[in-house]
Amino acid sequence: MRLSKSLNRSLWVFHFNSGSCNGCDIEIVATLMPRHDPERFGIKLVGSPRHADVLLVTGPVVHAMKERLIRVYEQMADPKVVICVGTCGQSGGVFYDSYNLDGPVGEVIPVDVFVPGCAPRPEAIINGVVKAIAKLERLQEGKND
Ligand code: SF4
């Protein structure tokens, strides 16, 4: 896999836990380990949303994290892509009727790619990142579909 010419540098990813049980986060860590090693394709985690092209969100959105999630999203420069990892972020999952939720991620910020599963395997997460790269390329070419 190679990043296309429209992405003229590595793809930088910021990970945000909006209330996950940590299962999805552990799979993200497993994805980054040497077995899959996405950094060899130029995909790496960064410590600031201001540097990121991709926002990787895990978990449903709990009250305490809603404003933070919106702030992180707004700090990212355009074009940007959001990947929601795990069933909880997609629908609320096992926490769907919890008193503490503000809803699935898609009800708080726009989501471009969903990676379903509880928790999704590293292969599924990498597949989601590949879809995000395709979306980012379309955005950089001025196509918003
Ligand atoms: S999808 Fe599963 S592993 Fe991920 S946050 Fe929800 S309960 Fe945890």
PDB file of C-alpha atoms and ligand atoms in Angstrom:
ATOM      1  CA  MET A   1       0.000   0.000   0.000  1.00  0.00           C
ATOM      2  CA  ARG A   2       1.269   3.485  -0.858  1.00  0.00           C
ATOM      3  CA  LEU A   3      -0.238   6.826  -0.040  1.00  0.00           C
ATOM      4  CA  SER A   4      -1.145   8.568  -3.307  1.00  0.00           C
ATOM      5  CA  LYS A   5       0.460  11.763  -4.582  1.00  0.00           C
ATOM      6  CA  SER A   6      -2.448  13.883  -3.344  1.00  0.00           C
ATOM      7  CA  LEU A   7      -1.310  13.005   0.207  1.00  0.00           C
ATOM      8  CA  ASN A   8       2.140  14.475   0.090  1.00  0.00           C
ATOM      9  CA  ARG A   9       3.193  13.322   3.562  1.00  0.00           C
ATOM     10  CA  SER A  10       2.480  10.675   6.191  1.00  0.00           C
ATOM     11  CA  LEU A  11      -1.027  10.222   7.511  1.00  0.00           C
ATOM     12  CA  TRP A  12      -1.213  11.410  11.103  1.00  0.00           C
ATOM     13  CA  VAL A  13      -3.866  10.044  13.435  1.00  0.00           C
ATOM     14  CA  PHE A  14      -5.161  11.390  16.760  1.00  0.00           C
ATOM     15  CA  HIS A  15      -6.872   8.863  19.054  1.00  0.00           C
ATOM     16  CA  PHE A  16      -9.709  10.039  21.329  1.00  0.00           C
ATOM     17  CA  ASN A  17     -11.522   7.868  23.891  1.00  0.00           C
ATOM     18  CA  SER A  18     -15.002   9.348  24.317  1.00  0.00           C
ATOM     19  CA  GLY A  19     -16.078   6.765  26.901  1.00  0.00           C
ATOM     20  CA  SER A  20     -15.030   3.307  25.744  1.00  0.00           C
ATOM     21  CA  CYS A  21     -14.518   0.329  28.084  1.00  0.00           C
ATOM     22  CA  ASN A  22     -10.899   0.227  26.799  1.00  0.00           C
ATOM     23  CA  GLY A  23     -11.471  -2.921  24.704  1.00  0.00           C
ATOM     24  CA  CYS A  24     -11.377  -0.966  21.435  1.00  0.00           C
ATOM     25  CA  ASP A  25      -8.344   0.998  22.655  1.00  0.00           C
ATOM     26  CA  ILE A  26      -6.426  -2.208  23.341  1.00  0.00           C
ATOM     27  CA  GLU A  27      -7.133  -3.336  19.770  1.00  0.00           C
ATOM     28  CA  ILE A  28      -5.815  -0.002  18.491  1.00  0.00           C
ATOM     29  CA  VAL A  29      -2.613  -0.584  20.480  1.00  0.00           C
ATOM     30  CA  ALA A  30      -2.429  -4.112  18.987  1.00  0.00           C
ATOM     31  CA  THR A  31      -2.832  -2.567  15.526  1.00  0.00           C
ATOM     32  CA  LEU A  32       0.189  -0.336  16.131  1.00  0.00           C
ATOM     33  CA  MET A  33       2.451  -3.188  17.276  1.00  0.00           C
ATOM     34  CA  PRO A  34       5.172  -4.733  15.026  1.00  0.00           C
ATOM     35  CA  ARG A  35       2.921  -7.517  13.723  1.00  0.00           C
ATOM     36  CA  HIS A  36       0.987  -5.029  11.568  1.00  0.00           C
ATOM     37  CA  ASP A  37       3.280  -2.010  11.884  1.00  0.00           C
ATOM     38  CA  PRO A  38       1.189   0.625  10.051  1.00  0.00           C
ATOM     39  CA  GLU A  39       3.999   3.125  10.567  1.00  0.00           C
ATOM     40  CA  ARG A  40       5.881   1.482   7.681  1.00  0.00           C
ATOM     41  CA  PHE A  41       3.142   2.991   5.463  1.00  0.00           C
ATOM     42  CA  GLY A  42       3.572   6.375   7.086  1.00  0.00           C
ATOM     43  CA  ILE A  43       0.544   6.056   9.363  1.00  0.00           C
ATOM     44  CA  LYS A  44       1.330   7.170  12.907  1.00  0.00           C
ATOM     45  CA  LEU A  45      -0.339   8.411  16.066  1.00  0.00           C
ATOM     46  CA  VAL A  46       0.264  12.031  17.048  1.00  0.00           C
ATOM     47  CA  GLY A  47      -0.210  13.762  20.379  1.00  0.00           C
ATOM     48  CA  SER A  48      -2.158  16.814  19.179  1.00  0.00           C
ATOM     49  CA  PRO A  49      -5.337  17.132  17.092  1.00  0.00           C
ATOM     50  CA  ARG A  50      -3.792  20.229  15.486  1.00  0.00           C
ATOM     51  CA  HIS A  51      -1.295  17.950  13.714  1.00  0.00           C
ATOM     52  CA  ALA A  52      -3.750  15.206  12.732  1.00  0.00           C
ATOM     53  CA  ASP A  53      -5.493  14.320   9.459  1.00  0.00           C
ATOM     54  CA  VAL A  54      -7.594  11.562  11.010  1.00  0.00           C
ATOM     55  CA  LEU A  55      -9.554  11.479  14.271  1.00  0.00           C
ATOM     56  CA  LEU A  56      -9.948   7.924  15.621  1.00  0.00           C
ATOM     57  CA  VAL A  57     -12.756   7.803  18.196  1.00  0.00           C
ATOM     58  CA  THR A  58     -13.538   4.866  20.506  1.00  0.00           C
ATOM     59  CA  GLY A  59     -16.605   4.405  22.687  1.00  0.00           C
ATOM     60  CA  PRO A  60     -19.990   6.080  22.974  1.00  0.00           C
ATOM     61  CA  VAL A  61     -19.977   9.729  23.999  1.00  0.00           C
ATOM     62  CA  VAL A  62     -20.419  10.179  27.755  1.00  0.00           C
ATOM     63  CA  HIS A  63     -21.525  13.549  29.174  1.00  0.00           C
ATOM     64  CA  ALA A  64     -18.031  14.422  30.439  1.00  0.00           C
ATOM     65  CA  MET A  65     -16.451  13.917  26.998  1.00  0.00           C
ATOM     66  CA  LYS A  66     -18.967  15.562  24.653  1.00  0.00           C
ATOM     67  CA  GLU A  67     -17.570  19.114  24.781  1.00  0.00           C
ATOM     68  CA  ARG A  68     -13.991  17.797  24.653  1.00  0.00           C
ATOM     69  CA  LEU A  69     -14.786  15.713  21.556  1.00  0.00           C
ATOM     70  CA  ILE A  70     -16.300  18.729  19.789  1.00  0.00           C
ATOM     71  CA  ARG A  71     -13.297  20.878  20.776  1.00  0.00           C
ATOM     72  CA  VAL A  72     -10.802  18.267  19.512  1.00  0.00           C
ATOM     73  CA  TYR A  73     -12.723  17.972  16.223  1.00  0.00           C
ATOM     74  CA  GLU A  74     -12.763  21.750  15.751  1.00  0.00           C
ATOM     75  CA  GLN A  75      -9.004  21.999  16.449  1.00  0.00           C
ATOM     76  CA  MET A  76      -8.192  19.777  13.463  1.00  0.00           C
ATOM     77  CA  ALA A  77      -7.414  21.500  10.184  1.00  0.00           C
ATOM     78  CA  ASP A  78      -9.421  20.711   7.043  1.00  0.00           C
ATOM     79  CA  PRO A  79      -9.504  18.384   5.217  1.00  0.00           C
ATOM     80  CA  LYS A  80     -10.012  15.872   8.026  1.00  0.00           C
ATOM     81  CA  VAL A  81     -11.622  12.479   8.418  1.00  0.00           C
ATOM     82  CA  VAL A  82     -13.266  10.829  11.441  1.00  0.00           C
ATOM     83  CA  ILE A  83     -13.153   7.060  12.036  1.00  0.00           C
ATOM     84  CA  CYS A  84     -15.422   5.588  14.702  1.00  0.00           C
ATOM     85  CA  VAL A  85     -13.977   2.322  16.041  1.00  0.00           C
ATOM     86  CA  GLY A  86     -16.336  -0.126  17.761  1.00  0.00           C
ATOM     87  CA  THR A  87     -20.044  -0.795  18.047  1.00  0.00           C
ATOM     88  CA  CYS A  88     -20.436   1.484  21.080  1.00  0.00           C
ATOM     89  CA  GLY A  89     -19.398   4.538  19.083  1.00  0.00           C
ATOM     90  CA  GLN A  90     -21.649   3.505  16.221  1.00  0.00           C
ATOM     91  CA  SER A  91     -24.865   2.821  18.166  1.00  0.00           C
ATOM     92  CA  GLY A  92     -24.169   2.979  21.898  1.00  0.00           C
ATOM     93  CA  GLY A  93     -23.640  -0.800  21.907  1.00  0.00           C
ATOM     94  CA  VAL A  94     -24.031  -2.395  25.320  1.00  0.00           C
ATOM     95  CA  PHE A  95     -24.293   1.085  26.871  1.00  0.00           C
ATOM     96  CA  TYR A  96     -27.040   2.320  24.523  1.00  0.00           C
ATOM     97  CA  ASP A  97     -29.592   3.046  27.284  1.00  0.00           C
ATOM     98  CA  SER A  98     -27.121   4.337  29.874  1.00  0.00           C
ATOM     99  CA  TYR A  99     -28.144   7.506  31.765  1.00  0.00           C
ATOM    100  CA  ASN A 100     -24.618   8.823  31.190  1.00  0.00           C
ATOM    101  CA  LEU A 101     -24.589   8.970  27.355  1.00  0.00           C
ATOM    102  CA  ASP A 102     -24.991  11.894  25.006  1.00  0.00           C
ATOM    103  CA  GLY A 103     -25.347   9.391  22.161  1.00  0.00           C
ATOM    104  CA  PRO A 104     -23.278   7.628  19.526  1.00  0.00           C
ATOM    105  CA  VAL A 105     -20.344   9.558  18.029  1.00  0.00           C
ATOM    106  CA  GLY A 106     -22.271  10.355  14.837  1.00  0.00           C
ATOM    107  CA  GLU A 107     -24.776  12.405  16.840  1.00  0.00           C
ATOM    108  CA  VAL A 108     -22.010  14.670  18.176  1.00  0.00           C
ATOM    109  CA  ILE A 109     -19.559  15.087  15.249  1.00  0.00           C
ATOM    110  CA  PRO A 110     -19.683  13.938  11.591  1.00  0.00           C
ATOM    111  CA  VAL A 111     -18.277  10.421  11.100  1.00  0.00           C
ATOM    112  CA  ASP A 112     -16.783   9.327   7.757  1.00  0.00           C
ATOM    113  CA  VAL A 113     -15.896   5.683   8.443  1.00  0.00           C
ATOM    114  CA  PHE A 114     -17.451   3.203  10.889  1.00  0.00           C
ATOM    115  CA  VAL A 115     -15.504   0.128  12.026  1.00  0.00           C
ATOM    116  CA  PRO A 116     -18.091  -2.139  13.712  1.00  0.00           C
ATOM    117  CA  GLY A 117     -17.221  -4.884  16.187  1.00  0.00           C
ATOM    118  CA  CYS A 118     -16.837  -5.412  19.930  1.00  0.00           C
ATOM    119  CA  ALA A 119     -13.989  -4.981  19.801  1.00  0.00           C
ATOM    120  CA  PRO A 120     -12.935  -4.794  16.115  1.00  0.00           C
ATOM    121  CA  ARG A 121      -9.845  -6.788  15.173  1.00  0.00           C
ATOM    122  CA  PRO A 122      -6.687  -4.947  14.036  1.00  0.00           C
ATOM    123  CA  GLU A 123      -7.345  -6.024  10.428  1.00  0.00           C
ATOM    124  CA  ALA A 124     -10.754  -4.302  10.547  1.00  0.00           C
ATOM    125  CA  ILE A 125      -9.206  -1.146  12.021  1.00  0.00           C
ATOM    126  CA  ILE A 126      -6.550  -1.079   9.283  1.00  0.00           C
ATOM    127  CA  ASN A 127      -9.324  -1.533   6.703  1.00  0.00           C
ATOM    128  CA  GLY A 128     -11.069   1.488   8.223  1.00  0.00           C
ATOM    129  CA  VAL A 129      -7.882   3.545   7.946  1.00  0.00           C
ATOM    130  CA  VAL A 130      -7.561   2.580   4.267  1.00  0.00           C
ATOM    131  CA  LYS A 131     -11.152   3.796   3.691  1.00  0.00           C
ATOM    132  CA  ALA A 132     -10.280   7.013   5.531  1.00  0.00           C
ATOM    133  CA  ILE A 133      -7.257   7.537   3.262  1.00  0.00           C
ATOM    134  CA  ALA A 134      -9.527   7.173   0.212  1.00  0.00           C
ATOM    135  CA  LYS A 135     -11.961   9.721   1.674  1.00  0.00           C
ATOM    136  CA  LEU A 136      -9.144  12.129   2.515  1.00  0.00           C
ATOM    137  CA  GLU A 137      -7.809  11.865  -1.034  1.00  0.00           C
ATOM    138  CA  ARG A 138     -11.249  12.694  -2.432  1.00  0.00           C
ATOM    139  CA  LEU A 139     -11.492  15.699  -0.090  1.00  0.00           C
ATOM    140  CA  GLN A 140      -8.026  16.904  -1.133  1.00  0.00           C
ATOM    141  CA  GLU A 141      -9.099  16.674  -4.764  1.00  0.00           C
ATOM    142  CA  GLY A 142     -12.108  18.840  -3.914  1.00  0.00           C
ATOM    143  CA  LYS A 143     -14.707  16.061  -4.040  1.00  0.00           C
ATOM    144  CA  ASN A 144     -16.921  15.803  -0.961  1.00  0.00           C
ATOM    145  CA  ASP A 145     -18.649  12.403  -1.434  1.00  0.00           C
TER     146      ASP A 145
HETATM  147  S1  SF4 B   1     -17.402  -1.816  21.259  1.00  0.00           S
HETATM  148 FE1  SF4 B   1     -16.979  -3.376  22.838  1.00  0.00          FE
HETATM  149  S2  SF4 B   1     -14.782  -3.174  23.253  1.00  0.00           S
HETATM  150 FE2  SF4 B   1     -15.408  -1.289  22.177  1.00  0.00          FE
HETATM  151  S3  SF4 B   1     -15.913   0.172  23.813  1.00  0.00           S
HETATM  152 FE3  SF4 B   1     -17.823  -0.922  23.285  1.00  0.00          FE
HETATM  153  S4  SF4 B   1     -17.953  -2.634  24.759  1.00  0.00           S
HETATM  154 FE4  SF4 B   1     -15.832  -1.875  24.763  1.00  0.00          FE
END
